Amino acid sequence: MGMLYALDDPYAEYYDNSSSDTLNAKLNGDYEGIGIEFVKLNNGLVYILSVMKNSSAFKAEIQKGDIITAVDDIDITTLDNESFLNYIKNNDKIFELTLLRGEEEIKVNVEKTRIVIESVEYSYKDGYGYIKMNTFALNTFTQFQEAFNKLNEKAIKGLIIDLRDNGGGHLSAAEDILSLFLDGDKVIY
């Protein structure tokens, strides 16, 4: 960690095993899990930041803002972040989560499944297509191509490609997307 501070670079980061696994899954475009993004709160509870569409967590109607207090009757405050992730990662089964939603305690069963990360969103309005990419994962080009083809079926007048908040990723995915718009004579750098 001291070497990072010596760099005097505000963008340099250290990734522990848990963070590294999460980043790699995001860049691969899929992972085994229940389909939530979360943060561990100071009190040890797990706050759900988002729920991925078509995941088992989504099907179990888990919502952004829910707080996990227990997994399989294990008090979540006894597990650090990495232990919680490893518990989900190393067990092939259905988990019982105890959630707080406001003042209400809810118990839901969630199965660990393969989650495909959707890195591309698209829409159509007033003759224009809009495609947003939040990362360049291994499956981003395929998702982009599907969105682009569906928008082209509507005979769009123009296309907006939104890369705001895109954290980067695989250069090959970006190159493949650019190749849809540039001929082979152009140099991409």
mmCIF file of C-alpha atoms in Angstrom:
data_model
loop_
_atom_site.group_PDB
_atom_site.id
_atom_site.type_symbol
_atom_site.label_atom_id
_atom_site.label_comp_id
_atom_site.label_asym_id
_atom_site.label_seq_id
_atom_site.Cartn_x
_atom_site.Cartn_y
_atom_site.Cartn_z
ATOM 1 C CA MET A 1 0.000 0.000 0.000
ATOM 2 C CA GLY A 2 2.869 2.373 0.746
ATOM 3 C CA MET A 3 4.050 2.106 -2.849
ATOM 4 C CA LEU A 4 0.683 3.424 -4.047
ATOM 5 C CA TYR A 5 0.997 6.528 -1.902
ATOM 6 C CA ALA A 6 4.522 7.083 -3.212
ATOM 7 C CA LEU A 7 3.118 7.257 -6.757
ATOM 8 C CA ASP A 8 1.168 10.387 -5.827
ATOM 9 C CA ASP A 9 -1.459 9.276 -8.362
ATOM 10 C CA PRO A 10 -5.069 9.787 -7.245
ATOM 11 C CA TYR A 11 -6.209 7.103 -9.719
ATOM 12 C CA ALA A 12 -3.861 4.324 -8.546
ATOM 13 C CA GLU A 13 -5.729 1.672 -6.558
ATOM 14 C CA TYR A 14 -4.940 -1.508 -4.676
ATOM 15 C CA TYR A 15 -7.225 -4.497 -5.244
ATOM 16 C CA ASP A 16 -7.427 -7.208 -2.601
ATOM 17 C CA ASN A 17 -8.521 -10.725 -3.631
ATOM 18 C CA SER A 18 -12.200 -9.909 -3.302
ATOM 19 C CA SER A 19 -11.990 -6.671 -5.297
ATOM 20 C CA SER A 20 -9.797 -8.320 -7.908
ATOM 21 C CA ASP A 21 -12.275 -11.198 -8.354
ATOM 22 C CA THR A 22 -15.141 -8.723 -8.736
ATOM 23 C CA LEU A 23 -13.256 -6.702 -11.354
ATOM 24 C CA ASN A 24 -12.276 -9.825 -13.290
ATOM 25 C CA ALA A 25 -15.883 -11.083 -13.309
ATOM 26 C CA LYS A 26 -17.072 -7.717 -14.601
ATOM 27 C CA LEU A 27 -14.473 -7.750 -17.375
ATOM 28 C CA ASN A 28 -15.240 -11.373 -18.294
ATOM 29 C CA GLY A 29 -18.926 -10.478 -18.639
ATOM 30 C CA ASP A 30 -20.282 -13.253 -16.449
ATOM 31 C CA TYR A 31 -19.841 -14.891 -13.065
ATOM 32 C CA GLU A 32 -21.421 -17.368 -10.655
ATOM 33 C CA GLY A 33 -23.440 -15.656 -7.944
ATOM 34 C CA ILE A 34 -26.830 -14.378 -6.858
ATOM 35 C CA GLY A 35 -26.841 -11.095 -8.805
ATOM 36 C CA ILE A 36 -26.324 -8.274 -6.328
ATOM 37 C CA GLU A 37 -23.843 -5.459 -5.950
ATOM 38 C CA PHE A 38 -23.383 -4.483 -2.329
ATOM 39 C CA VAL A 39 -21.334 -2.572 0.190
ATOM 40 C CA LYS A 40 -20.524 -3.656 3.724
ATOM 41 C CA LEU A 41 -21.674 -0.986 6.170
ATOM 42 C CA ASN A 42 -19.726 0.122 9.264
ATOM 43 C CA ASN A 43 -22.142 -1.852 11.459
ATOM 44 C CA GLY A 44 -21.284 -5.038 9.536
ATOM 45 C CA LEU A 45 -24.561 -5.323 7.638
ATOM 46 C CA VAL A 46 -24.699 -5.599 3.842
ATOM 47 C CA TYR A 47 -26.455 -2.812 1.912
ATOM 48 C CA ILE A 48 -27.656 -3.756 -1.578
ATOM 49 C CA LEU A 49 -26.559 -1.161 -4.151
ATOM 50 C CA SER A 50 -28.164 -2.850 -7.176
ATOM 51 C CA VAL A 51 -29.824 -6.038 -8.354
ATOM 52 C CA MET A 52 -28.993 -7.408 -11.789
ATOM 53 C CA LYS A 53 -31.872 -8.043 -14.157
ATOM 54 C CA ASN A 54 -32.756 -11.697 -14.720
ATOM 55 C CA SER A 55 -30.661 -12.829 -11.735
ATOM 56 C CA SER A 56 -31.979 -15.063 -8.977
ATOM 57 C CA ALA A 57 -31.910 -12.047 -6.630
ATOM 58 C CA PHE A 58 -34.115 -10.151 -9.116
ATOM 59 C CA LYS A 59 -36.514 -13.117 -9.340
ATOM 60 C CA ALA A 60 -36.631 -13.274 -5.517
ATOM 61 C CA GLU A 61 -37.708 -9.586 -5.598
ATOM 62 C CA ILE A 62 -34.679 -8.344 -3.678
ATOM 63 C CA GLN A 63 -34.491 -4.570 -4.059
ATOM 64 C CA LYS A 64 -31.880 -1.842 -4.081
ATOM 65 C CA GLY A 65 -31.716 -0.509 -0.527
ATOM 66 C CA ASP A 66 -32.505 -3.834 1.162
ATOM 67 C CA ILE A 67 -30.113 -4.703 3.963
ATOM 68 C CA ILE A 68 -28.890 -8.269 4.446
ATOM 69 C CA THR A 69 -28.696 -9.159 8.142
ATOM 70 C CA ALA A 70 -28.127 -12.926 7.821
ATOM 71 C CA VAL A 71 -27.292 -15.616 5.281
ATOM 72 C CA ASP A 72 -28.457 -19.153 6.157
ATOM 73 C CA ASP A 73 -29.047 -17.954 9.742
ATOM 74 C CA ILE A 74 -25.411 -16.809 10.035
ATOM 75 C CA ASP A 75 -25.271 -13.282 11.460
ATOM 76 C CA ILE A 76 -23.773 -11.195 8.641
ATOM 77 C CA THR A 77 -21.906 -8.985 11.121
ATOM 78 C CA THR A 78 -19.680 -11.968 11.991
ATOM 79 C CA LEU A 79 -18.424 -12.147 8.375
ATOM 80 C CA ASP A 80 -16.062 -9.648 6.816
ATOM 81 C CA ASN A 81 -16.555 -8.674 3.168
ATOM 82 C CA GLU A 82 -14.279 -11.396 1.794
ATOM 83 C CA SER A 83 -15.798 -14.095 4.046
ATOM 84 C CA PHE A 84 -19.308 -13.201 2.843
ATOM 85 C CA LEU A 85 -18.201 -13.374 -0.806
ATOM 86 C CA ASN A 86 -16.373 -16.656 -0.219
ATOM 87 C CA TYR A 87 -19.431 -18.153 1.487
ATOM 88 C CA ILE A 88 -21.530 -17.430 -1.612
ATOM 89 C CA LYS A 89 -18.724 -18.365 -4.004
ATOM 90 C CA ASN A 90 -17.760 -21.672 -2.365
ATOM 91 C CA ASN A 91 -21.242 -23.115 -1.811
ATOM 92 C CA ASP A 92 -23.369 -24.521 -4.636
ATOM 93 C CA LYS A 93 -26.834 -24.204 -3.242
ATOM 94 C CA ILE A 94 -29.816 -22.084 -2.451
ATOM 95 C CA PHE A 95 -29.171 -19.455 0.206
ATOM 96 C CA GLU A 96 -31.705 -18.109 2.675
ATOM 97 C CA LEU A 97 -31.181 -14.375 3.103
ATOM 98 C CA THR A 98 -32.705 -12.386 5.919
ATOM 99 C CA LEU A 99 -33.372 -8.842 4.723
ATOM 100 C CA LEU A 100 -34.463 -5.593 6.289
ATOM 101 C CA ARG A 101 -36.709 -3.525 4.056
ATOM 102 C CA GLY A 102 -37.510 -0.452 6.076
ATOM 103 C CA GLU A 103 -38.742 -1.865 9.391
ATOM 104 C CA GLU A 104 -39.914 -5.157 7.880
ATOM 105 C CA GLU A 105 -37.818 -8.338 8.129
ATOM 106 C CA ILE A 106 -38.101 -10.585 5.064
ATOM 107 C CA LYS A 107 -36.646 -14.041 4.368
ATOM 108 C CA VAL A 108 -35.992 -15.024 0.745
ATOM 109 C CA ASN A 109 -34.378 -18.005 -0.949
ATOM 110 C CA VAL A 110 -31.818 -17.191 -3.632
ATOM 111 C CA GLU A 111 -30.011 -19.691 -5.840
ATOM 112 C CA LYS A 112 -26.458 -19.218 -7.053
ATOM 113 C CA THR A 113 -26.515 -19.208 -10.864
ATOM 114 C CA ARG A 114 -24.482 -17.984 -13.816
ATOM 115 C CA ILE A 115 -25.051 -14.239 -14.180
ATOM 116 C CA VAL A 116 -24.458 -12.553 -17.543
ATOM 117 C CA ILE A 117 -23.442 -8.954 -16.940
ATOM 118 C CA GLU A 118 -25.256 -6.577 -19.252
ATOM 119 C CA SER A 119 -22.802 -3.827 -20.115
ATOM 120 C CA VAL A 120 -24.950 -2.288 -22.882
ATOM 121 C CA GLU A 121 -28.289 -0.477 -22.624
ATOM 122 C CA TYR A 122 -30.113 1.025 -25.571
ATOM 123 C CA SER A 123 -33.240 2.980 -26.461
ATOM 124 C CA TYR A 124 -34.889 4.724 -29.397
ATOM 125 C CA LYS A 125 -36.600 8.124 -29.427
ATOM 126 C CA ASP A 126 -37.652 10.530 -32.164
ATOM 127 C CA GLY A 127 -35.647 8.746 -34.857
ATOM 128 C CA TYR A 128 -32.422 8.571 -32.865
ATOM 129 C CA GLY A 129 -30.750 5.579 -31.280
ATOM 130 C CA TYR A 130 -29.007 5.723 -27.925
ATOM 131 C CA ILE A 131 -26.504 3.127 -26.708
ATOM 132 C CA LYS A 132 -24.838 3.336 -23.295
ATOM 133 C CA MET A 133 -21.866 1.128 -22.413
ATOM 134 C CA ASN A 134 -20.697 1.021 -18.801
ATOM 135 C CA THR A 135 -17.640 -1.188 -19.416
ATOM 136 C CA PHE A 136 -15.775 -2.972 -22.197
ATOM 137 C CA ALA A 137 -16.193 -6.604 -21.111
ATOM 138 C CA LEU A 138 -15.518 -9.669 -23.225
ATOM 139 C CA ASN A 139 -19.240 -9.815 -24.145
ATOM 140 C CA THR A 140 -19.731 -6.064 -24.756
ATOM 141 C CA PHE A 141 -19.162 -6.236 -28.514
ATOM 142 C CA THR A 142 -21.860 -8.903 -28.941
ATOM 143 C CA GLN A 143 -24.307 -6.895 -26.802
ATOM 144 C CA PHE A 144 -23.465 -3.699 -28.700
ATOM 145 C CA GLN A 145 -23.921 -5.395 -32.071
ATOM 146 C CA GLU A 146 -27.352 -6.745 -31.028
ATOM 147 C CA ALA A 147 -28.456 -3.298 -29.829
ATOM 148 C CA PHE A 148 -27.078 -1.593 -32.944
ATOM 149 C CA ASN A 149 -28.851 -4.060 -35.251
ATOM 150 C CA LYS A 150 -32.175 -3.602 -33.446
ATOM 151 C CA LEU A 151 -31.852 0.179 -33.664
ATOM 152 C CA ASN A 152 -30.937 -0.021 -37.369
ATOM 153 C CA GLU A 153 -34.160 -1.943 -38.010
ATOM 154 C CA LYS A 154 -35.936 1.298 -37.055
ATOM 155 C CA ALA A 155 -33.993 3.252 -39.708
ATOM 156 C CA ILE A 156 -32.399 5.644 -37.227
ATOM 157 C CA LYS A 157 -31.354 9.140 -38.325
ATOM 158 C CA GLY A 158 -28.463 9.204 -35.878
ATOM 159 C CA LEU A 159 -26.839 7.345 -33.022
ATOM 160 C CA ILE A 160 -25.615 8.552 -29.648
ATOM 161 C CA ILE A 161 -22.998 6.343 -28.009
ATOM 162 C CA ASP A 162 -22.741 7.209 -24.315
ATOM 163 C CA LEU A 163 -19.480 6.280 -22.602
ATOM 164 C CA ARG A 164 -19.978 8.404 -19.482
ATOM 165 C CA ASP A 165 -19.028 6.476 -16.336
ATOM 166 C CA ASN A 166 -17.447 3.734 -18.463
ATOM 167 C CA GLY A 167 -14.662 2.286 -16.363
ATOM 168 C CA GLY A 168 -12.753 0.877 -19.350
ATOM 169 C CA GLY A 169 -11.938 -2.776 -19.807
ATOM 170 C CA HIS A 170 -10.705 -4.863 -22.723
ATOM 171 C CA LEU A 171 -9.214 -2.825 -25.565
ATOM 172 C CA SER A 172 -10.231 -5.563 -28.017
ATOM 173 C CA ALA A 173 -13.918 -4.940 -27.224
ATOM 174 C CA ALA A 174 -13.527 -1.216 -27.944
ATOM 175 C CA GLU A 175 -11.618 -1.970 -31.163
ATOM 176 C CA ASP A 176 -14.304 -4.404 -32.337
ATOM 177 C CA ILE A 177 -17.018 -1.798 -31.758
ATOM 178 C CA LEU A 178 -15.028 0.901 -33.554
ATOM 179 C CA SER A 179 -14.500 -1.461 -36.496
ATOM 180 C CA LEU A 180 -18.254 -1.257 -37.142
ATOM 181 C CA PHE A 181 -17.821 2.455 -37.970
ATOM 182 C CA LEU A 182 -14.293 2.761 -39.367
ATOM 183 C CA ASP A 183 -12.715 1.076 -42.348
ATOM 184 C CA GLY A 184 -9.393 -0.751 -42.132
ATOM 185 C CA ASP A 185 -7.444 2.322 -43.290
ATOM 186 C CA LYS A 186 -7.984 4.164 -39.992
ATOM 187 C CA VAL A 187 -5.523 3.810 -37.141
ATOM 188 C CA ILE A 188 -7.069 3.422 -33.690
ATOM 189 C CA TYR A 189 -4.935 4.670 -30.825
#
